[in-house]
Structures are given as C-alpha cells and as structure tokens.
PDB file of N, CA and C in Angstrom:
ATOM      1  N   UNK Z1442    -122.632  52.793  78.744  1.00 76.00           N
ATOM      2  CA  UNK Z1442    -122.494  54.103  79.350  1.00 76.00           C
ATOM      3  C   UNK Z1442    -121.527  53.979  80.523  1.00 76.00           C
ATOM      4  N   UNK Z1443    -120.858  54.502  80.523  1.00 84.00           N
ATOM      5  CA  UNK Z1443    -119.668  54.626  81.486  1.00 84.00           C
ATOM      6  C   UNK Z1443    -119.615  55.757  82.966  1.00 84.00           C
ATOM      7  N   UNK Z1444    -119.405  55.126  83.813  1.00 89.00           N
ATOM      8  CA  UNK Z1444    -120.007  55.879  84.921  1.00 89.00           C
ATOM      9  C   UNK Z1444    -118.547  57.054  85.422  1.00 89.00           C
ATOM     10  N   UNK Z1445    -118.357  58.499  85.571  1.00 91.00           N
ATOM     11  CA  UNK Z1445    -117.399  58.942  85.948  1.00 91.00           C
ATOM     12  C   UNK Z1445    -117.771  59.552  87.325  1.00 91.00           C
ATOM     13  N   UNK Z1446    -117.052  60.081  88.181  1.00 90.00           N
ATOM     14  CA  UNK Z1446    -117.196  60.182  89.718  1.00 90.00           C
ATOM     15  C   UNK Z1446    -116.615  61.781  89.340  1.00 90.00           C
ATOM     16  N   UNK Z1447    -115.038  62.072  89.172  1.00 94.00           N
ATOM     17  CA  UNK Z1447    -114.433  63.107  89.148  1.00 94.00           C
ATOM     18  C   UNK Z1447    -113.746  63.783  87.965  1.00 94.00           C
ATOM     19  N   UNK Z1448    -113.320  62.672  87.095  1.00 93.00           N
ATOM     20  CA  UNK Z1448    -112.189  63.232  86.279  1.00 93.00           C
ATOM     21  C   UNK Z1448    -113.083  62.240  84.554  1.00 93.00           C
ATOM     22  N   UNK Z1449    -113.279  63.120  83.656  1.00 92.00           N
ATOM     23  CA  UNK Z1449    -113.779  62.297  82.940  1.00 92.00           C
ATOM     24  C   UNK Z1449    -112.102  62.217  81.819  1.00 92.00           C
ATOM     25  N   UNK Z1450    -111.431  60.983  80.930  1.00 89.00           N
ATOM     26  CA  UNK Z1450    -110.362  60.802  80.445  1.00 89.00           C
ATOM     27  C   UNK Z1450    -110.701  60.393  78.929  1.00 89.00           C
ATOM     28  N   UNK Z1451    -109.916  61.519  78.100  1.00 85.00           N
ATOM     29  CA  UNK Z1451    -109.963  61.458  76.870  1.00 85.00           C
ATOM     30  C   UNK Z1451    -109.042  61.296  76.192  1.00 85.00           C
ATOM     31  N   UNK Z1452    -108.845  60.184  75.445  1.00 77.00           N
ATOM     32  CA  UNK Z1452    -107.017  60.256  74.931  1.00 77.00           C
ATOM     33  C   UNK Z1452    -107.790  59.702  73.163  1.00 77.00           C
ATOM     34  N   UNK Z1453    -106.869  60.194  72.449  1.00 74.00           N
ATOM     35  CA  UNK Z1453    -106.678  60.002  70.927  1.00 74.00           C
ATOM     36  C   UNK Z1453    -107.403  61.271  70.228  1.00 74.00           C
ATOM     37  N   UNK Z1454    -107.991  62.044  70.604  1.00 68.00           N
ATOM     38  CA  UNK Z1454    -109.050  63.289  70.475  1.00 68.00           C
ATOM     39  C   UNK Z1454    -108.660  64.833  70.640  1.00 68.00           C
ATOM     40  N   UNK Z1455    -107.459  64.639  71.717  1.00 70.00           N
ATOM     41  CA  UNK Z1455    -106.822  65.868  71.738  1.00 70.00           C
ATOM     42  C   UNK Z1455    -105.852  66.879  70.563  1.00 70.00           C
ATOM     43  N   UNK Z1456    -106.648  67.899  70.480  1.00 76.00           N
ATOM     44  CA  UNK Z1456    -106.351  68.834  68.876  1.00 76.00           C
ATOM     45  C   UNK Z1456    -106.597  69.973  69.367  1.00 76.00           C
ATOM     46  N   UNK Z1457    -105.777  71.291  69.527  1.00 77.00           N
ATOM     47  CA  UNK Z1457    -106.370  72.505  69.945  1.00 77.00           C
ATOM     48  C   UNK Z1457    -107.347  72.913  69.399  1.00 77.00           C
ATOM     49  N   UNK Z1458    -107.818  72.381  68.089  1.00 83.00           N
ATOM     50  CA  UNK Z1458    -108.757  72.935  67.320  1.00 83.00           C
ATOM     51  C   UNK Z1458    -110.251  72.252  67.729  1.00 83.00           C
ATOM     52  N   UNK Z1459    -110.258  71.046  68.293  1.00 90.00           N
ATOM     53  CA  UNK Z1459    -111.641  70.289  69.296  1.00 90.00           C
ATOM     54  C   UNK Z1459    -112.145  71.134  70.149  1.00 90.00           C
ATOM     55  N   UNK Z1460    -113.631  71.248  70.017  1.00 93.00           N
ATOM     56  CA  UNK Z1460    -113.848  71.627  71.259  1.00 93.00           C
ATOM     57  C   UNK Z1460    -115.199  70.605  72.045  1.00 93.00           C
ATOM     58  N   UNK Z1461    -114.840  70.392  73.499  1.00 94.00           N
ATOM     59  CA  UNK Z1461    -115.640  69.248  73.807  1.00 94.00           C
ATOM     60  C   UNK Z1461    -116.575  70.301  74.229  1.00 94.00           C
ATOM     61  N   UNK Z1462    -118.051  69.725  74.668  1.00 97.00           N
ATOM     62  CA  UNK Z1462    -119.500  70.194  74.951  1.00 97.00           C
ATOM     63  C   UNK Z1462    -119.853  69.154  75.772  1.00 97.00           C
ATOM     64  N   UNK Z1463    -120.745  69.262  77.040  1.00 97.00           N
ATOM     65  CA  UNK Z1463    -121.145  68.552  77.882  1.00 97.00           C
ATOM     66  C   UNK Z1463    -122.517  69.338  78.150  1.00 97.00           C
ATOM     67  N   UNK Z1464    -123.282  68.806  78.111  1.00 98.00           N
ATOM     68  CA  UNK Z1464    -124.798  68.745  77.976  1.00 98.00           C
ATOM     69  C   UNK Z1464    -125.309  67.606  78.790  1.00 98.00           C
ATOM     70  N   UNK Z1465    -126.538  68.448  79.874  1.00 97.00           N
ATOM     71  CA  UNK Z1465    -127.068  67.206  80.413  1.00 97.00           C
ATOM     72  C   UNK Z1465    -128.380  66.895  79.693  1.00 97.00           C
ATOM     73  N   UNK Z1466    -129.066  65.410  80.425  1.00 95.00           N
ATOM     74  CA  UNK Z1466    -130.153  65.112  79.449  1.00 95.00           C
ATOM     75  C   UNK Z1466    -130.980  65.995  79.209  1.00 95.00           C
ATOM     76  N   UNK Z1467    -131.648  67.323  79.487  1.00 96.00           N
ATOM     77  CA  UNK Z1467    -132.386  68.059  79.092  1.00 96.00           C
ATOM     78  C   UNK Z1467    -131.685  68.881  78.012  1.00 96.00           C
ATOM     79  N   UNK Z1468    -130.481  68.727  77.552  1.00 96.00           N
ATOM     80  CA  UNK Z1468    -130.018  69.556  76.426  1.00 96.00           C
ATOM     81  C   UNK Z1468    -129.216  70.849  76.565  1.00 96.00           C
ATOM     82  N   UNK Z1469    -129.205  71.318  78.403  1.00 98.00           N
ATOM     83  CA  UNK Z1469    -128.397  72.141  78.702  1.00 98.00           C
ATOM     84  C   UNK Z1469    -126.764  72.184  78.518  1.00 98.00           C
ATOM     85  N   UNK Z1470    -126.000  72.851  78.274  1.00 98.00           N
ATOM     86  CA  UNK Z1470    -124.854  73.300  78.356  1.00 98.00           C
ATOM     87  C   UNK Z1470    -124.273  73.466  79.681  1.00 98.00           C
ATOM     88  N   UNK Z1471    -123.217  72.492  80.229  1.00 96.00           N
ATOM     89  CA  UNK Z1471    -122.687  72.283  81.346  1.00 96.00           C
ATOM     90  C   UNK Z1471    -121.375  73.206  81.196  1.00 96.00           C
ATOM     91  N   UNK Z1472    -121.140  72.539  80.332  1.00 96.00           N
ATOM     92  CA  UNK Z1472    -119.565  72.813  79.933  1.00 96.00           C
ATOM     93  C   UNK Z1472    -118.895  73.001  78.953  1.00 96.00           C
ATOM     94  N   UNK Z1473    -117.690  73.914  78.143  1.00 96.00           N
ATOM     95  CA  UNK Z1473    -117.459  73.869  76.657  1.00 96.00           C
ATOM     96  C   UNK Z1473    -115.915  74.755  77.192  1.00 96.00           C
ATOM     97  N   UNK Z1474    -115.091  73.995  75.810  1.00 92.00           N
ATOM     98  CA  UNK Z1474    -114.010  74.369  76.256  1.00 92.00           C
ATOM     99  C   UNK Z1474    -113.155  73.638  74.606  1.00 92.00           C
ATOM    100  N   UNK Z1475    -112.090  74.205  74.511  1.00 90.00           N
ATOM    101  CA  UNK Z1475    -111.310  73.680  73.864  1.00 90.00           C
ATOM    102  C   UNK Z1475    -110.695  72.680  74.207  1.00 90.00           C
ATOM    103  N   UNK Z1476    -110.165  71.408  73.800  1.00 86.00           N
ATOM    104  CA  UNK Z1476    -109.643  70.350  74.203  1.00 86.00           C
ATOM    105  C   UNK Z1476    -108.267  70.710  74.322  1.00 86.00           C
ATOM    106  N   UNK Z1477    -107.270  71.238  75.262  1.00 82.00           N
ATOM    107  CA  UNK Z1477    -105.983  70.923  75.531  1.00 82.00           C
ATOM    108  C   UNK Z1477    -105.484  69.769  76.549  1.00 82.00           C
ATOM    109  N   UNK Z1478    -105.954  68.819  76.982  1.00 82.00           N
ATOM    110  CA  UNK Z1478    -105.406  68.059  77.628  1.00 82.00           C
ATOM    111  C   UNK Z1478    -106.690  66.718  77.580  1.00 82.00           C
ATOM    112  N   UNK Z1479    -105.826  65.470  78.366  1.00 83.00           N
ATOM    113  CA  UNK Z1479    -106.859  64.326  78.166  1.00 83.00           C
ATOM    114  C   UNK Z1479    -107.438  63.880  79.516  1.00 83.00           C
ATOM    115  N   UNK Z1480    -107.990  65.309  80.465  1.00 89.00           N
ATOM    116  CA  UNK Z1480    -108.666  64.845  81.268  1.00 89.00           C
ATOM    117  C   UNK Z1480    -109.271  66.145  81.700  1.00 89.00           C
ATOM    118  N   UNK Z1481    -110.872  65.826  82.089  1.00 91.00           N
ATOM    119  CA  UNK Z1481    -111.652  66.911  82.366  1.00 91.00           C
ATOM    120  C   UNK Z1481    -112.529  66.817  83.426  1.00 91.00           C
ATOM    121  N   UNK Z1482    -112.061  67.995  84.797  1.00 94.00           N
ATOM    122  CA  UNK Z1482    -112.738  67.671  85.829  1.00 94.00           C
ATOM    123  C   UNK Z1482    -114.599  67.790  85.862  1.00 94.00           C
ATOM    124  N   UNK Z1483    -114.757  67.241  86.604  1.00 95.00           N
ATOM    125  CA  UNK Z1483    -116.210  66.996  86.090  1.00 95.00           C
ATOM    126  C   UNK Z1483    -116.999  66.761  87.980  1.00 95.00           C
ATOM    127  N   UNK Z1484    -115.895  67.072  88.718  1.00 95.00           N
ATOM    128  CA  UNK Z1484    -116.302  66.847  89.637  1.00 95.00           C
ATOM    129  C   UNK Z1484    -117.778  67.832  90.425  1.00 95.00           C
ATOM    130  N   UNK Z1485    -117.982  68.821  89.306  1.00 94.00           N
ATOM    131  CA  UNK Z1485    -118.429  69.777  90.126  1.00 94.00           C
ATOM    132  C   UNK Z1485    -120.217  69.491  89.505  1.00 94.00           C
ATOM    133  N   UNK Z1486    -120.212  68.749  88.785  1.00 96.00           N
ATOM    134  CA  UNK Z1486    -121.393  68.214  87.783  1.00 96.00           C
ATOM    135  C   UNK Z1486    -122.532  67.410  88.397  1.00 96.00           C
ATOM    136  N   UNK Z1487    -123.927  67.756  88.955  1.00 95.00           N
ATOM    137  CA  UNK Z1487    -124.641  66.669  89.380  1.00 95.00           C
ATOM    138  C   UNK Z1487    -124.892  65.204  88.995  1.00 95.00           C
ATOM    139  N   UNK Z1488    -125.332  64.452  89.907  1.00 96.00           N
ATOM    140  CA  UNK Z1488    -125.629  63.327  89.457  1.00 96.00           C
ATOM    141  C   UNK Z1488    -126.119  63.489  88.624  1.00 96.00           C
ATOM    142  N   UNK Z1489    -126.307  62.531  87.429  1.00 96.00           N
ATOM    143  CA  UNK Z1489    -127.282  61.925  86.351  1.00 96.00           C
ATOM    144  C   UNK Z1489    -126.580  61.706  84.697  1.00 96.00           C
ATOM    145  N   UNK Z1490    -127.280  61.928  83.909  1.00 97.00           N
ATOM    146  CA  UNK Z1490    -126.818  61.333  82.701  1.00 97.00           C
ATOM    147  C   UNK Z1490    -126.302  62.810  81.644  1.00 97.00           C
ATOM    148  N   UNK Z1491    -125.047  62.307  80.975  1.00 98.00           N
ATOM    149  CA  UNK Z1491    -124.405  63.690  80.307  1.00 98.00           C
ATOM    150  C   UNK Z1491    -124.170  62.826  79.006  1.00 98.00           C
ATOM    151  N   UNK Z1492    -124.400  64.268  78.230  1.00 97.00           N
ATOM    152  CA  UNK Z1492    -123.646  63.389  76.676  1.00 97.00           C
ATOM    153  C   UNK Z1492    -122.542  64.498  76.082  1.00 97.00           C
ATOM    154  N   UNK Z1493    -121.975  64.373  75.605  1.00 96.00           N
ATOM    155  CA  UNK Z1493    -120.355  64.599  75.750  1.00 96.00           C
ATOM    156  C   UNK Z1493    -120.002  64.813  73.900  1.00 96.00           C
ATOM    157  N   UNK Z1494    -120.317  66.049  73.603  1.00 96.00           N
ATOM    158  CA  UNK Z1494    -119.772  66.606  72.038  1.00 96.00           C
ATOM    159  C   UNK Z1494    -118.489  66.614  71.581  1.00 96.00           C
ATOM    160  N   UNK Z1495    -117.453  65.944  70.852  1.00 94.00           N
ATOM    161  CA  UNK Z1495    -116.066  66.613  70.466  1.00 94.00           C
ATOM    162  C   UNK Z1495    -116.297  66.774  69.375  1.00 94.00           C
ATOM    163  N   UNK Z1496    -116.095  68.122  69.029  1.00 93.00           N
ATOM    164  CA  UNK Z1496    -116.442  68.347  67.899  1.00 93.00           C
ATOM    165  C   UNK Z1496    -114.727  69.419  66.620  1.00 93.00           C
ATOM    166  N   UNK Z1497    -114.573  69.061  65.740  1.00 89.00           N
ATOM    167  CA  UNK Z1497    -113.486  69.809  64.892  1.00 89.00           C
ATOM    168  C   UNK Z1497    -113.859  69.715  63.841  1.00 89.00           C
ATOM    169  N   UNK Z1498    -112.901  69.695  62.970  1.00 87.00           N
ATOM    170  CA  UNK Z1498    -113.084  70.238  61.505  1.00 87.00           C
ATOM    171  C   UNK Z1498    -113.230  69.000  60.654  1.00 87.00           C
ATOM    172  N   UNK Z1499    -113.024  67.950  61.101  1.00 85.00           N
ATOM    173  CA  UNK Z1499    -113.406  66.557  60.888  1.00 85.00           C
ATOM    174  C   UNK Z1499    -113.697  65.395  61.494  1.00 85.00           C
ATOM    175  N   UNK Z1500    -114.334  65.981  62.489  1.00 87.00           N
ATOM    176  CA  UNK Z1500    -114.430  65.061  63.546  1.00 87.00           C
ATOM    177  C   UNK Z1500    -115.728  65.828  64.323  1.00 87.00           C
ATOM    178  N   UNK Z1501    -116.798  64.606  64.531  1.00 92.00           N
ATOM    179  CA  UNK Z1501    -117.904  64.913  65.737  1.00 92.00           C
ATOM    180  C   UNK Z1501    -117.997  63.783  66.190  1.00 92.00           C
ATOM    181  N   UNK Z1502    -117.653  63.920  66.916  1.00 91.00           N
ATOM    182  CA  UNK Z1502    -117.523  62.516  68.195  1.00 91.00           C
ATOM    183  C   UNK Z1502    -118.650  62.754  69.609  1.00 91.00           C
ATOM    184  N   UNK Z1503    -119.478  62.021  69.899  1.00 95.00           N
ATOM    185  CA  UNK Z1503    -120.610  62.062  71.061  1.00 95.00           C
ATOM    186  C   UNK Z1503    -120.499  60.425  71.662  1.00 95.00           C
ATOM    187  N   UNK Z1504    -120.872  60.860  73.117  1.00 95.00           N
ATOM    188  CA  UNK Z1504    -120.979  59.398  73.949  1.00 95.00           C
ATOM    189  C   UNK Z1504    -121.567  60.231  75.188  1.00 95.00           C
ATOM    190  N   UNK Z1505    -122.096  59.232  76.133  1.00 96.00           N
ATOM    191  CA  UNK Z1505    -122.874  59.595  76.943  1.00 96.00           C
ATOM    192  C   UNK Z1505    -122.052  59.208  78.351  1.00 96.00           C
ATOM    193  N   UNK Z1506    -122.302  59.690  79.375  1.00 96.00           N
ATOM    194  CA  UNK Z1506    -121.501  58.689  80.520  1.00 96.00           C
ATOM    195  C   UNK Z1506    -122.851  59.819  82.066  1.00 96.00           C
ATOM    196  N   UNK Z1507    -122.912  58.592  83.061  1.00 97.00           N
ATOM    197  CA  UNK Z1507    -123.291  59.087  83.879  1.00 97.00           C
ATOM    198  C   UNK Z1507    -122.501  59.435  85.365  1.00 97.00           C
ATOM    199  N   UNK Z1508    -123.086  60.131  86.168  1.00 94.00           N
ATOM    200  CA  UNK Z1508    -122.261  60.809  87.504  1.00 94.00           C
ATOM    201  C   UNK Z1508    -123.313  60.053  88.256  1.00 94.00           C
TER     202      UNK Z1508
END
C-alpha cells in the first residue's frame, strides 16, 4: 500500500473513456471523475485508507493507498 500526502500519480491508464473512483474504507465515494491527466490532487482527502477504481470498457483496475 502506498502512502500519498498530495498528488496521487497515474501513468499507463490514461483514456478519456476511464473513469477513476476513490472510495474510503467504509465504501463512500470521495471522488469520481474521468481520467484526463496522470495526476490527481488528493490533497483535500482525510487521513486513512482509500481504494482507488479505474474503471473502462476493458479495463477495472483497483489498488489501495493510504493518506
């Protein structure tokens, strides 16, 4: 699990058609957005543990990282 502070960095994943999801451990919805670029501020996110959806038309990609 990978710890991010401000900027979480996504490279090989970017597709206008992705859209990432950030969910904290209770299953809430932080954040959702289409993927246009390979970095997502995250600074505004409490401490603790997030798991992280990219999801497209062939592709569901999840990983977890904590603040």
């Amino acid at each position: 699990i990978n710890t991010v502070v401000e900027k979480l960095n996504i490279s090989n994943l970017i597709d206008p058609n992705n859209t990432i999801n950030i969910y904290n451990s209770r299953g809430q919805l932080h954040y959702s957005e289409k993927l246009s670029n390979n970095s997502i501020d995250v600074s505004a996110l409490s401490k603790g543990l997030y798991i992280v959806q990219i999801s497209g038309e062939s592709l569901n990609y999840i990983f977890k990282f904590t603040k």
